[in-house]
GROMACS .gro file of C-alpha atoms in nm:
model
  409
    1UNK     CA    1   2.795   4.801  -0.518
    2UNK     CA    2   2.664   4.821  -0.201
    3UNK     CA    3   2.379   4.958  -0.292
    4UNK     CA    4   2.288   4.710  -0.528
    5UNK     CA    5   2.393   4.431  -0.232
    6UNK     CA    6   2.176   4.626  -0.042
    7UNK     CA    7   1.872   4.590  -0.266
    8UNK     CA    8   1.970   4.255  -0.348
    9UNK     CA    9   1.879   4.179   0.033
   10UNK     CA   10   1.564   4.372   0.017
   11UNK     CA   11   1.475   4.173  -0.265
   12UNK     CA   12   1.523   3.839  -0.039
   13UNK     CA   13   1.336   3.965   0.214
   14UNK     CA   14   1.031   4.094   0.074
   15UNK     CA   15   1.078   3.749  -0.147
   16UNK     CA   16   1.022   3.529   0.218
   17UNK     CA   17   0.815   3.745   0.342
   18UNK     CA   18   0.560   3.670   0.107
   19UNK     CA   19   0.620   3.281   0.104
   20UNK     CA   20   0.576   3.308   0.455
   21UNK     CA   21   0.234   3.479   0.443
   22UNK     CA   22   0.167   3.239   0.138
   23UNK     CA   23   0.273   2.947   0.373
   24UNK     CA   24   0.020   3.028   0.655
   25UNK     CA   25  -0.249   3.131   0.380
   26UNK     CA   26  -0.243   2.786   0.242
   27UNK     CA   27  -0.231   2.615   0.573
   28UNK     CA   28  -0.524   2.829   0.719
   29UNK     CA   29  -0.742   2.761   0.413
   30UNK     CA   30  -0.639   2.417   0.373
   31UNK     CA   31  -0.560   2.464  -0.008
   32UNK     CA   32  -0.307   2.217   0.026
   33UNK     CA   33  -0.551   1.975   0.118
   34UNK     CA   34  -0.813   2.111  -0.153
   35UNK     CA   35  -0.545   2.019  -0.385
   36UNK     CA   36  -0.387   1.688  -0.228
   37UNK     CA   37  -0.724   1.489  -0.237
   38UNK     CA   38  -0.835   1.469  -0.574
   39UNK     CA   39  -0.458   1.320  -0.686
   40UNK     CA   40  -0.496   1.084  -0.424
   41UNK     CA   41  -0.713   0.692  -0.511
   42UNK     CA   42  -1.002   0.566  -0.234
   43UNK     CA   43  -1.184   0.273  -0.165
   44UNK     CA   44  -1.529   0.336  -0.126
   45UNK     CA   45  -1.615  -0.029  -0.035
   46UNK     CA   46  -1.814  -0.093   0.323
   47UNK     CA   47  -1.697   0.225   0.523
   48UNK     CA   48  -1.879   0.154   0.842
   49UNK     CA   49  -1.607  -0.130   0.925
   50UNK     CA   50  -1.296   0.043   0.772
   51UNK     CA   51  -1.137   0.306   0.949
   52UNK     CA   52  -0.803   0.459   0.967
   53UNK     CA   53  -0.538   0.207   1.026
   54UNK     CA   54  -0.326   0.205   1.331
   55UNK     CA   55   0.003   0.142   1.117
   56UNK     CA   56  -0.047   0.452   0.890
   57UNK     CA   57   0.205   0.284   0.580
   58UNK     CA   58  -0.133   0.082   0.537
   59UNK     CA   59  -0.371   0.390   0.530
   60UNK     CA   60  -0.704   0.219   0.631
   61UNK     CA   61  -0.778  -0.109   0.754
   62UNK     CA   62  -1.133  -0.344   0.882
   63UNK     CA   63  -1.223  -0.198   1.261
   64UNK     CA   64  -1.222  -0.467   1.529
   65UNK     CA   65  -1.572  -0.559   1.636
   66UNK     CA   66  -1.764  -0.352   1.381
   67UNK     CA   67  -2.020  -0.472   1.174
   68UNK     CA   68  -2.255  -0.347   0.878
   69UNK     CA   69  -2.581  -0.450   0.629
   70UNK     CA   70  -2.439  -0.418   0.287
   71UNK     CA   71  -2.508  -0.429  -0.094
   72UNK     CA   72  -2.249  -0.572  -0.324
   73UNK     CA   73  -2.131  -0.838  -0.585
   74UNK     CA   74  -2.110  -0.953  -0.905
   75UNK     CA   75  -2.318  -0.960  -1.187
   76UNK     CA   76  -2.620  -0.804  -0.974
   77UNK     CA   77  -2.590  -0.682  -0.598
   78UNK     CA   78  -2.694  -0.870  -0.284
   79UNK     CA   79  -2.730  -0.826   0.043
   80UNK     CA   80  -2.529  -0.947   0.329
   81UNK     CA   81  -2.393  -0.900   0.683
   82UNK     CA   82  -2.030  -0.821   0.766
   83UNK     CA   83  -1.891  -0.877   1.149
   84UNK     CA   84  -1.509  -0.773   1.196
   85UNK     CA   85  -1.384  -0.995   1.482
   86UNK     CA   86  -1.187  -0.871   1.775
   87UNK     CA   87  -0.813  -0.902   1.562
   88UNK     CA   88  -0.951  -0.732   1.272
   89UNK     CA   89  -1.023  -1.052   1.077
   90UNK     CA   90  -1.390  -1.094   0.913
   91UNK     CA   91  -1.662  -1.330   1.148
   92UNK     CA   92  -1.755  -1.303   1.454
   93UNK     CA   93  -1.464  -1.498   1.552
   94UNK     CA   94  -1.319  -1.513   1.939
   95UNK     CA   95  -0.979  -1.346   2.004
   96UNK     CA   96  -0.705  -1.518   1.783
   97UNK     CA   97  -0.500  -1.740   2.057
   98UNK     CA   98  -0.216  -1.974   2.035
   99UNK     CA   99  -0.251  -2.243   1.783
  100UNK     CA  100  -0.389  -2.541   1.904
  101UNK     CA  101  -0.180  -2.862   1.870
  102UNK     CA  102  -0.199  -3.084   1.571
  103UNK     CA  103  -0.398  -2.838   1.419
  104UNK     CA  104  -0.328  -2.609   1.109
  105UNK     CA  105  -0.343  -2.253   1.138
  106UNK     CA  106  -0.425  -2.045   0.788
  107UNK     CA  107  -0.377  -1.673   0.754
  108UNK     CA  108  -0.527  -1.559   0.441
  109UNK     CA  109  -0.460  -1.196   0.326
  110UNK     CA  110  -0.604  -1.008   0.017
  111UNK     CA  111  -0.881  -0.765  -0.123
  112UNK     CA  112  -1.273  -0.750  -0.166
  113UNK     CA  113  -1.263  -1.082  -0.330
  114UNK     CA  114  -1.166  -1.325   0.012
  115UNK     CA  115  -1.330  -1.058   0.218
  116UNK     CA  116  -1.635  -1.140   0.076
  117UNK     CA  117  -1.850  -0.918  -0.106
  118UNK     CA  118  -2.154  -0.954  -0.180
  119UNK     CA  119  -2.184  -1.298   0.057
  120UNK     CA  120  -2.269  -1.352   0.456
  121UNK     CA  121  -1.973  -1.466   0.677
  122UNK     CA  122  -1.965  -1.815   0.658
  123UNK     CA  123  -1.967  -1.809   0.296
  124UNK     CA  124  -1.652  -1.659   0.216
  125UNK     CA  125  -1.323  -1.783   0.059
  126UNK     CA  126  -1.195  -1.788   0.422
  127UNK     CA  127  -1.463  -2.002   0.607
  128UNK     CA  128  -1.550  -2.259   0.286
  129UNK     CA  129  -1.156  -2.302   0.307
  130UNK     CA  130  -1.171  -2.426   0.681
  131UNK     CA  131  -1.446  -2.646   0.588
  132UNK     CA  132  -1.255  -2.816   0.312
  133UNK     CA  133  -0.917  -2.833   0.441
  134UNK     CA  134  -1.093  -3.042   0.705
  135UNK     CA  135  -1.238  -3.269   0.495
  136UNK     CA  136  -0.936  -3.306   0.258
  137UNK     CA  137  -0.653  -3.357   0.515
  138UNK     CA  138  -0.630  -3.642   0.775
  139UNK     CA  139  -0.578  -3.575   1.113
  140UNK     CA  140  -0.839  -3.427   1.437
  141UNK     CA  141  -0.660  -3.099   1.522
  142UNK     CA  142  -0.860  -2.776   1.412
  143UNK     CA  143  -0.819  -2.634   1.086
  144UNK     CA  144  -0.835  -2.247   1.155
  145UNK     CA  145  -0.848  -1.980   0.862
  146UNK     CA  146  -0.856  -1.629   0.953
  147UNK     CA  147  -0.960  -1.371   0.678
  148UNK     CA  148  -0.766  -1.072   0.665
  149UNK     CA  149  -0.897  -0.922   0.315
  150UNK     CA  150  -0.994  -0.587   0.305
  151UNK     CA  151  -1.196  -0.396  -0.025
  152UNK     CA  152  -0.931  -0.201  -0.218
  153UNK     CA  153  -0.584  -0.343  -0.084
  154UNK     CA  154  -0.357  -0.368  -0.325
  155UNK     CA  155  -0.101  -0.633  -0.317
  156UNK     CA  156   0.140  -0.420  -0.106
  157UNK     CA  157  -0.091  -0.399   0.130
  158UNK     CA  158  -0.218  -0.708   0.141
  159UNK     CA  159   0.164  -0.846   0.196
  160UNK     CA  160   0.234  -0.602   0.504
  161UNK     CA  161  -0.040  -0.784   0.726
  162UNK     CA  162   0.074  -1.097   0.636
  163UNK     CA  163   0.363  -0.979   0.768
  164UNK     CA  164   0.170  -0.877   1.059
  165UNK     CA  165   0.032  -1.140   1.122
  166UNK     CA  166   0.298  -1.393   1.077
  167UNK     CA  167   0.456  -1.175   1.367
  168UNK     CA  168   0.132  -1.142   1.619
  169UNK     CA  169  -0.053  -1.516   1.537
  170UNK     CA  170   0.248  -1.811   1.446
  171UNK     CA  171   0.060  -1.943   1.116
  172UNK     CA  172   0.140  -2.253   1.029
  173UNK     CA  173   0.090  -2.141   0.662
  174UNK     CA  174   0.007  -1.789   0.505
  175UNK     CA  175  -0.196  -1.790   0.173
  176UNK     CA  176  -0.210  -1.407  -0.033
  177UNK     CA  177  -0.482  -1.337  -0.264
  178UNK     CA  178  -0.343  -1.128  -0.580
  179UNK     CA  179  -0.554  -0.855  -0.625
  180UNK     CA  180  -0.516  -0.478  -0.710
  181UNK     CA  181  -0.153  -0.316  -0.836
  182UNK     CA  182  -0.086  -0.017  -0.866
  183UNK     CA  183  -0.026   0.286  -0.539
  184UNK     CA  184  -0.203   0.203  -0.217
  185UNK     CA  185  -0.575   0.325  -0.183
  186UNK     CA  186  -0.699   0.544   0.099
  187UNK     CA  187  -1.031   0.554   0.295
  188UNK     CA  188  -1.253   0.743   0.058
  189UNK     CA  189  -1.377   1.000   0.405
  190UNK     CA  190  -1.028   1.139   0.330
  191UNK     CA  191  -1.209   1.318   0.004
  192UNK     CA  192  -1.477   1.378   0.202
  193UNK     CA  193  -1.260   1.653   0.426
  194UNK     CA  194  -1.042   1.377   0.619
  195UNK     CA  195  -0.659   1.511   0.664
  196UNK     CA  196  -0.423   1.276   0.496
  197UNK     CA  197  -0.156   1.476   0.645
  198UNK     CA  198  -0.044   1.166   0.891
  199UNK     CA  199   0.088   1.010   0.583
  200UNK     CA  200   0.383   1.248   0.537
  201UNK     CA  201   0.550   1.179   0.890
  202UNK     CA  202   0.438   0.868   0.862
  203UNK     CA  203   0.475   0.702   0.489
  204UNK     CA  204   0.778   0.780   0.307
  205UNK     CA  205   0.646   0.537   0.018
  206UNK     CA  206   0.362   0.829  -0.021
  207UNK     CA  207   0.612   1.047  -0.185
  208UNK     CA  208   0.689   0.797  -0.439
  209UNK     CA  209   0.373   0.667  -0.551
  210UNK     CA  210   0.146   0.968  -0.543
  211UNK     CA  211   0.391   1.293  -0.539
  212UNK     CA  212   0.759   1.178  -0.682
  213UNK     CA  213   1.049   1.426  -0.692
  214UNK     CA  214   1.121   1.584  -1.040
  215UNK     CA  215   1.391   1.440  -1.253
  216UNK     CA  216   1.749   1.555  -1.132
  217UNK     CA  217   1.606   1.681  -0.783
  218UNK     CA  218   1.763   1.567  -0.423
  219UNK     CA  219   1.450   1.341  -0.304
  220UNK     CA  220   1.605   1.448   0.059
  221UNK     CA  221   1.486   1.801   0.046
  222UNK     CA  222   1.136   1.679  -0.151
  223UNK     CA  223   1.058   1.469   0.156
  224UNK     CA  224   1.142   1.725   0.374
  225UNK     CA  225   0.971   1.997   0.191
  226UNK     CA  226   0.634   1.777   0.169
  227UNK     CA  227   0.644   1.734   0.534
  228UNK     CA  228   0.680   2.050   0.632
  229UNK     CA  229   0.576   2.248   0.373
  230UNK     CA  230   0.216   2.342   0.299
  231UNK     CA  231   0.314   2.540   0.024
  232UNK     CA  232   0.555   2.331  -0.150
  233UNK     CA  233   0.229   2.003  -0.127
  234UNK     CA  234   0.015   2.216  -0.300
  235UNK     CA  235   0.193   2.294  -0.581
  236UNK     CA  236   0.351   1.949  -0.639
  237UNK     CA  237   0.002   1.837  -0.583
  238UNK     CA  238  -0.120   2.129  -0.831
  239UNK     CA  239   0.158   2.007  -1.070
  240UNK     CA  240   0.099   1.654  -1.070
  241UNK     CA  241  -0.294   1.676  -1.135
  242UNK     CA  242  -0.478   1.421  -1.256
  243UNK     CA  243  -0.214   1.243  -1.443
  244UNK     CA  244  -0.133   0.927  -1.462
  245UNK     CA  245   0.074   0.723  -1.210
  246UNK     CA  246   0.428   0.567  -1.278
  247UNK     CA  247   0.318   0.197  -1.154
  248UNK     CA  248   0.687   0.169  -1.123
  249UNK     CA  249   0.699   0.272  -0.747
  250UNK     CA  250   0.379   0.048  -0.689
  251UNK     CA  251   0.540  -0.260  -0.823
  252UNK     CA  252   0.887  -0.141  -0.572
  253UNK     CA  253   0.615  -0.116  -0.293
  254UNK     CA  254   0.511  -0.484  -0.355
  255UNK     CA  255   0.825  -0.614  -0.469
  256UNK     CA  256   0.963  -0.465  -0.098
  257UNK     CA  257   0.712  -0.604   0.102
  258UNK     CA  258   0.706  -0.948  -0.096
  259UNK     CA  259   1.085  -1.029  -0.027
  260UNK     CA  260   1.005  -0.932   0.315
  261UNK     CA  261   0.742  -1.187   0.387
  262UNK     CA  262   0.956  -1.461   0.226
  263UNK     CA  263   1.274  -1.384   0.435
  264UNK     CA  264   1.051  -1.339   0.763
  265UNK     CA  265   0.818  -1.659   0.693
  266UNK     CA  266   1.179  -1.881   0.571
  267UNK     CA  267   1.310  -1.750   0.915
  268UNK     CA  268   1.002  -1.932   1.078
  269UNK     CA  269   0.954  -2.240   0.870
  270UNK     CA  270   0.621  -2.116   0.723
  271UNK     CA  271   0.534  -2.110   0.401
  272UNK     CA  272   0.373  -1.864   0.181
  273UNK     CA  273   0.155  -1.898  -0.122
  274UNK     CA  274   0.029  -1.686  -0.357
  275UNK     CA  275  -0.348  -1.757  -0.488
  276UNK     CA  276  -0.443  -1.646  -0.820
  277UNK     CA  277  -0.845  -1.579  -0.850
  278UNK     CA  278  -0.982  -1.665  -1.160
  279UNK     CA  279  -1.078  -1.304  -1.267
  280UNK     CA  280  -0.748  -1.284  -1.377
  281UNK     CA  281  -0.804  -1.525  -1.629
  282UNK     CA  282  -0.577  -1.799  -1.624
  283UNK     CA  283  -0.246  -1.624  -1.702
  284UNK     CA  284  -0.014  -1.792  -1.501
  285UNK     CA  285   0.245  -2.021  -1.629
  286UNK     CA  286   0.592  -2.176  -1.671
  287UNK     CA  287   0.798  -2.231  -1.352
  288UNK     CA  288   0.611  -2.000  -1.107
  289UNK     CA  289   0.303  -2.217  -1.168
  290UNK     CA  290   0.420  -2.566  -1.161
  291UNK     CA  291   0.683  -2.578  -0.862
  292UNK     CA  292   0.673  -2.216  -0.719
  293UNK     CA  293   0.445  -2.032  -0.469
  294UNK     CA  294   0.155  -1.927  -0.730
  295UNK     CA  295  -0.147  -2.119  -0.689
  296UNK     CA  296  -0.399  -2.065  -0.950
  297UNK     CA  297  -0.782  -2.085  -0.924
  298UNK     CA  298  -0.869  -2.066  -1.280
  299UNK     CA  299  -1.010  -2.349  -1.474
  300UNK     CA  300  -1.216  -2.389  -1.789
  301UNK     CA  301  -1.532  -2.498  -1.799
  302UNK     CA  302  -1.749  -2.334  -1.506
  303UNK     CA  303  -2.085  -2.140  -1.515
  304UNK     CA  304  -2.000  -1.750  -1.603
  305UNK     CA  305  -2.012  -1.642  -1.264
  306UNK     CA  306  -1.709  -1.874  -1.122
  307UNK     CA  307  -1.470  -1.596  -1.329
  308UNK     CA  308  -1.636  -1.266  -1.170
  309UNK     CA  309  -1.461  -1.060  -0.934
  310UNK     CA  310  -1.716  -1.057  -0.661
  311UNK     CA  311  -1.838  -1.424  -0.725
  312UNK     CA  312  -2.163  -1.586  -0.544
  313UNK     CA  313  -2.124  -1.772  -0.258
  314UNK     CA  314  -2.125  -2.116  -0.465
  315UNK     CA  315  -1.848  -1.985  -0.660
  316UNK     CA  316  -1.631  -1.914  -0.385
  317UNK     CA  317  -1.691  -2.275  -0.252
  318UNK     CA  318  -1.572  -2.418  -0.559
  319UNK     CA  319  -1.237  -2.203  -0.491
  320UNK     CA  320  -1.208  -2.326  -0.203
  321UNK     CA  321  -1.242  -2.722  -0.306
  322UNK     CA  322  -0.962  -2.602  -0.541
  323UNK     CA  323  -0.768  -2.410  -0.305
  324UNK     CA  324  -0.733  -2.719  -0.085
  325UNK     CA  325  -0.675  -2.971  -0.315
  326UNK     CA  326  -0.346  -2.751  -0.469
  327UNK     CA  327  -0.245  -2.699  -0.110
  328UNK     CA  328  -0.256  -3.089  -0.072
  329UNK     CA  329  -0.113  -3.203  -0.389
  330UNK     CA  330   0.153  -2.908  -0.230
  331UNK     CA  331   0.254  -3.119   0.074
  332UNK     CA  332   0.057  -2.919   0.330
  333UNK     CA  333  -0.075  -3.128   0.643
  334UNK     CA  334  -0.245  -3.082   0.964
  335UNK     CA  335  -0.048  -3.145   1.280
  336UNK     CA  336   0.297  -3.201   1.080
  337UNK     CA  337   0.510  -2.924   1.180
  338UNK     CA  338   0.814  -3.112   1.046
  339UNK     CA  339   0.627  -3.123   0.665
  340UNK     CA  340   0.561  -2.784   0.649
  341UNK     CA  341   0.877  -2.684   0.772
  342UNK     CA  342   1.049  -2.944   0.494
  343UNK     CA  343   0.810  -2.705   0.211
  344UNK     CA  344   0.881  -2.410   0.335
  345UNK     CA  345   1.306  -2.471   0.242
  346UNK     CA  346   1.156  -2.622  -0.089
  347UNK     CA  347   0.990  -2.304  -0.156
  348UNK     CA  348   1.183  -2.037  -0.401
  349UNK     CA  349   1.332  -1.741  -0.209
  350UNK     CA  350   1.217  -1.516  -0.419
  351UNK     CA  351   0.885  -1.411  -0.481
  352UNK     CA  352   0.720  -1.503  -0.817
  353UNK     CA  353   0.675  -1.298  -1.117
  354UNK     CA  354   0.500  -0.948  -1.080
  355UNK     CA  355   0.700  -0.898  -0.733
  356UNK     CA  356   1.024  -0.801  -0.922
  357UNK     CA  357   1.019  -0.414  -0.904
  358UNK     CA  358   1.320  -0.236  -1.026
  359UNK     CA  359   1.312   0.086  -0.835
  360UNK     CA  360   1.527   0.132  -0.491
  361UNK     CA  361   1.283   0.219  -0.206
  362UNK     CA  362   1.306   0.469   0.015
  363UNK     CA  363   1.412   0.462   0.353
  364UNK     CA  364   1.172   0.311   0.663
  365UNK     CA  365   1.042   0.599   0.831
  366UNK     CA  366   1.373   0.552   1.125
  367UNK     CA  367   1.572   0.597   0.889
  368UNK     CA  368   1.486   0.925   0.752
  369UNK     CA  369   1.714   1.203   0.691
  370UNK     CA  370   1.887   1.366   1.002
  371UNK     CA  371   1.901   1.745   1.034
  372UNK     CA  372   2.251   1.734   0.927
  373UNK     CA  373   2.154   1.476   0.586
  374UNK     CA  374   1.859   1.772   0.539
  375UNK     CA  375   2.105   2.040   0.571
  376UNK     CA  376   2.353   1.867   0.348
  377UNK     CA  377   2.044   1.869   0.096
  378UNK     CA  378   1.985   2.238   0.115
  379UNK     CA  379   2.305   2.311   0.058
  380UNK     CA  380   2.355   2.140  -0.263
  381UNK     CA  381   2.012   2.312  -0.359
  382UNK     CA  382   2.154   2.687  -0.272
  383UNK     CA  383   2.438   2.550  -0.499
  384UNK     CA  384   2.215   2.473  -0.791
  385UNK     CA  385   2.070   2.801  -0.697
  386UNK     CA  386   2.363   3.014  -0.653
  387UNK     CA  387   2.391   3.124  -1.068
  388UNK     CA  388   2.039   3.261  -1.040
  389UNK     CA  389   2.160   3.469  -0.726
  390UNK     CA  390   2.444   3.589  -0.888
  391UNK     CA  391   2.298   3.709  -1.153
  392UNK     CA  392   2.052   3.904  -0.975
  393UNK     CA  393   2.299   4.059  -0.816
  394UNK     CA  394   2.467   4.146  -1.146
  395UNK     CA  395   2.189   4.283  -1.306
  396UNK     CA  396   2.146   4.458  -0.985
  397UNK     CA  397   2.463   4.587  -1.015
  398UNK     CA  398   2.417   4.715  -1.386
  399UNK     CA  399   2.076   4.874  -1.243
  400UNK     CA  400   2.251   5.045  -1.012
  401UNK     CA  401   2.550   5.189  -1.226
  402UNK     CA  402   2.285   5.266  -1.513
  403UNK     CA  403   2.139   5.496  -1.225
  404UNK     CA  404   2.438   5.674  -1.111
  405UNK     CA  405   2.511   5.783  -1.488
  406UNK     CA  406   2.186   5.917  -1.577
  407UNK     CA  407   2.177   6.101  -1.261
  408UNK     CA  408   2.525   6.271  -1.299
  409UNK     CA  409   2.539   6.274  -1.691
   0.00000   0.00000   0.00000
C-alpha cells in the first residue's frame, strides 16, 4: 500500500510539474493571448482618437485633445474632421466648468450615431441640439450639450459615463442614445497584438460576457483561475471559440448600470432620458413611450436617409428639432432648477424596457473574493475531485498487488 501511495505521489508530481512548465510555456509564447483575441469583439471606428480607457470596466474610450481626418457614413462615405475636447467630449470645446446660472446643462451619451460619423463637429446630434434647445426654450442662460458618444459603445457603456459624468459635471439633464447590445467592444489594436490582460484584475463583468464558468462550476475559482492562470485562459478561450454569445450577461451589464444611473441621477434631481434613433425603426410603444423616459426619434414620412445609422448632417438636424421639441412637450426648461427637479420625481424608477436583465452580476472589483473565499472555493473543488483521486489510488493499489503476485507466483 505504500508503495502504491508512493506512486500515487509520483504521479502528482510529475502531473504539476508539467502544468507548471505548460504554465510558463503559454505565458512566454503568449498562446493565451493568441487564443483570447479572436473570441473577443472590436471597434474599428476612428482609432487615432480612441485609446485605452482610464476606467478599464469601459475598455476604450475618445482621447482628450486628439483629433483625426476621417471617412465614414451612411449610404456613401464622407469626409470630416473630429477634435476630442479636453474632458473627452467631441469639439474643440474649453474645459467643462461649473454650470452657468439660468442656463441648462445637457450631457448626451451614446455610440457612432451622436458622435457623429461621417459629419464635421458642429453638425452633430450634440451641437444641432444646443442650437435648438435655444431657440425652443425661453430664457438667456446658455444651453450647453456636451457629446460623450463614442463608435462601438454599447448601451452599458454608454450608461457608465453618464454616470461619470453626472458625478464630475452636475447636468442639469442627461439624455442616452440606445445603440449597440450585446458584450462590451474593445479597441480593435488589442487584435492587433495589444494585451487585454488589464481586463482580468480589472473587469469582473469580462468573465461573464466573453468567458462564463461552465454549468455547475464555483464562478469563485473561474475568476481566480482566469486571473492568474495563463493556462486555464487559453483553454476556456480555446473552448469557447467562435461561438456565439449568451446576450444574457450583456442585457445584466446594462440592466446594472441602468438602475444605477436612475438611483444616482433621482439622488440629484436630474433626470434621465433615453433617445431612440430612428434606425431602430419605430418600435417603441405602450407606457415606456407615452409617460416614461424613452424618447423616440422615429417618424414616417422623411427622405431615406433620415432612418440610416450614420445619417447626413441634415438628418441629424431634423433629430435634433425633434429631440427638443419631446424634451419640451417633457417639461424641461432653462434656468428652472425647481421644474426639472419636479420631472425628475415624476420620472419611473426603473429603467424602461430592454434594461430588465435577469442574471445576478458579479461582484465590483472591491468586492472580489478574499484569499480565504478563494480557498473556500478550492476546497469544494478538491471535494468534487476527491472520487477521481481515490480511485487512482485504488487502481494503484490493484496495480501494485497484481505485481507482487506475478512476481512471487
Amino acid at each position: 500500500m505504500r508503495r502504491a501511495l508512493r506512486g500515487l505521489a509520483g504521479v502528482c508530481v510529475v502531473l504539476a510539474a508539467t502544468v507548471l512548465l505548460l504554465e510558463v510555456g503559454v505565458r512566454l509564447l503568449g498562446l493565451d493571448l493568441h487564443r483570447l483575441r479572436p473570441v473577443l469583439r472590436y471597434n474599428g471606428g476612428d482609432l487615432e482618437v480612441h485609446g485605452e480607457a482610464a476606467d478599464a470596466w469601459l475598455h476604450y474610450a475618445p482621447i482628450p485633445g486628439a483629433s483625426q481626418h476621417s471617412l465614414g457614413g451612411d449610404p456613401t462615405p464622407r469626409p470630416y474632421t473630429v477634435h476630442i475636447g479636453p474632458d473627452g467630449a467631441r469639439g474643440e470645446a474649453l474645459p467643462i466648468g461649473p454650470p452657468a446660472p439660468g442656463g441648462l446643462r445637457v450631457i448626451f451619451t451614446g455610440a457612432s450615431m451622436l458622435y457623429g460619423v461621417g459629419v464635421e463637429d458642429d453638425q452633430t446630434l450634440s451641437a444641432r441640439l444646443e442650437t435648438r434647445l435655444a431657440e425652443r426654450l425661453p430664457g438667456e442662460g446658455p444651453i450647453e450639450v456636451y457629446d460623450f458618444g463614442t463608435p462601438g459603445y454599447t448601451d452599458a457603456q454608454s450608461l457608465r459615463v453618464a454616470r461619470r459624468e453626472l458625478a464630475l459635471h452636475s447636468p442639469d439633464l442627461i439624455l442616452v442614445q440606445r445603440a449597440n447590445e450585446g458584450p462590451r467592444l474593445f479597441d480593435l489594436r488589442i487584435l492587433e497584438g495589444g494585451d487585454p490582460s488589464r481586463f482580468y484584475t480589472e473587469d469582473p463583468w469580462m468573465f461573464c460576457e466573453y468567458l462564463p464558468a461552465p454549468p455547475g462550476t464555483s464562478r469563485i475559482l473561474h475568476r481566480w483561475l482566469l486571473r492568474h492562470s495563463a493556462l486555464f485562459r487559453m483553454a476556456v478561450a480555446w473552448h469557447r471559440g467562435p461561438r456565439g454569445l449568451d446576450p444574457r450577461c450583456a442585457d445584466a451589464v446594462a440592466a446594472a448600470e441602468a438602475n444605477a444611473l436612475l438611483a444616482e441621477a433621482r439622488a440629484r434631481a436630474v433626470p434621465v432620458f433615453f433617445v431612440h434613433i430612428p434606425d431602430w425603426g419605430g418600435t417603441i410603444a405602450g407606457p415606456d413611450y407615452v409617460w416614461g423616459r424613452v424618447l423616440d426619434l422615429y417618424e414616417p414620412g422623411h427622405r431615406e436617409t433620415y432612418y440610416l445609422g450614420h445619417p447626413p448632417a441634415e438628418d441629424l438636424d431634423a433629430y435634433a428639432t425633434r429631440l427638443a421639441s419631446l424634451l419640451a412637450e417633457r417639461g424641461v426648461e432653462r434656468g428652472d432648477p425647481a421644474s426639472l427637479r419636479r420631472l425628475s420625481e415624476q420620472l419611473p424608477a426603473v429603467p424602461p424596457a430592454g434594461f430588465r436583465g435577469q442574471l445576478s452580476p458579479p461582484p465590483p472589483a472591491s468586492e472580489w473574493p478574499t484569499s480565504w473565499q478563494t480557498g473556500l472555493a478550492a476546497l469544494r473543488a478538491a471535494l468534487l475531485l476527491a472520487p477521481a483521486v481515490l480511485l487512482l489510488a485504488l487502481l494503484a493499489a490493484a496495480t501494485e498487488v497484481t505485481r507482487r503476485r506475478r512476481r512471487h507466483g
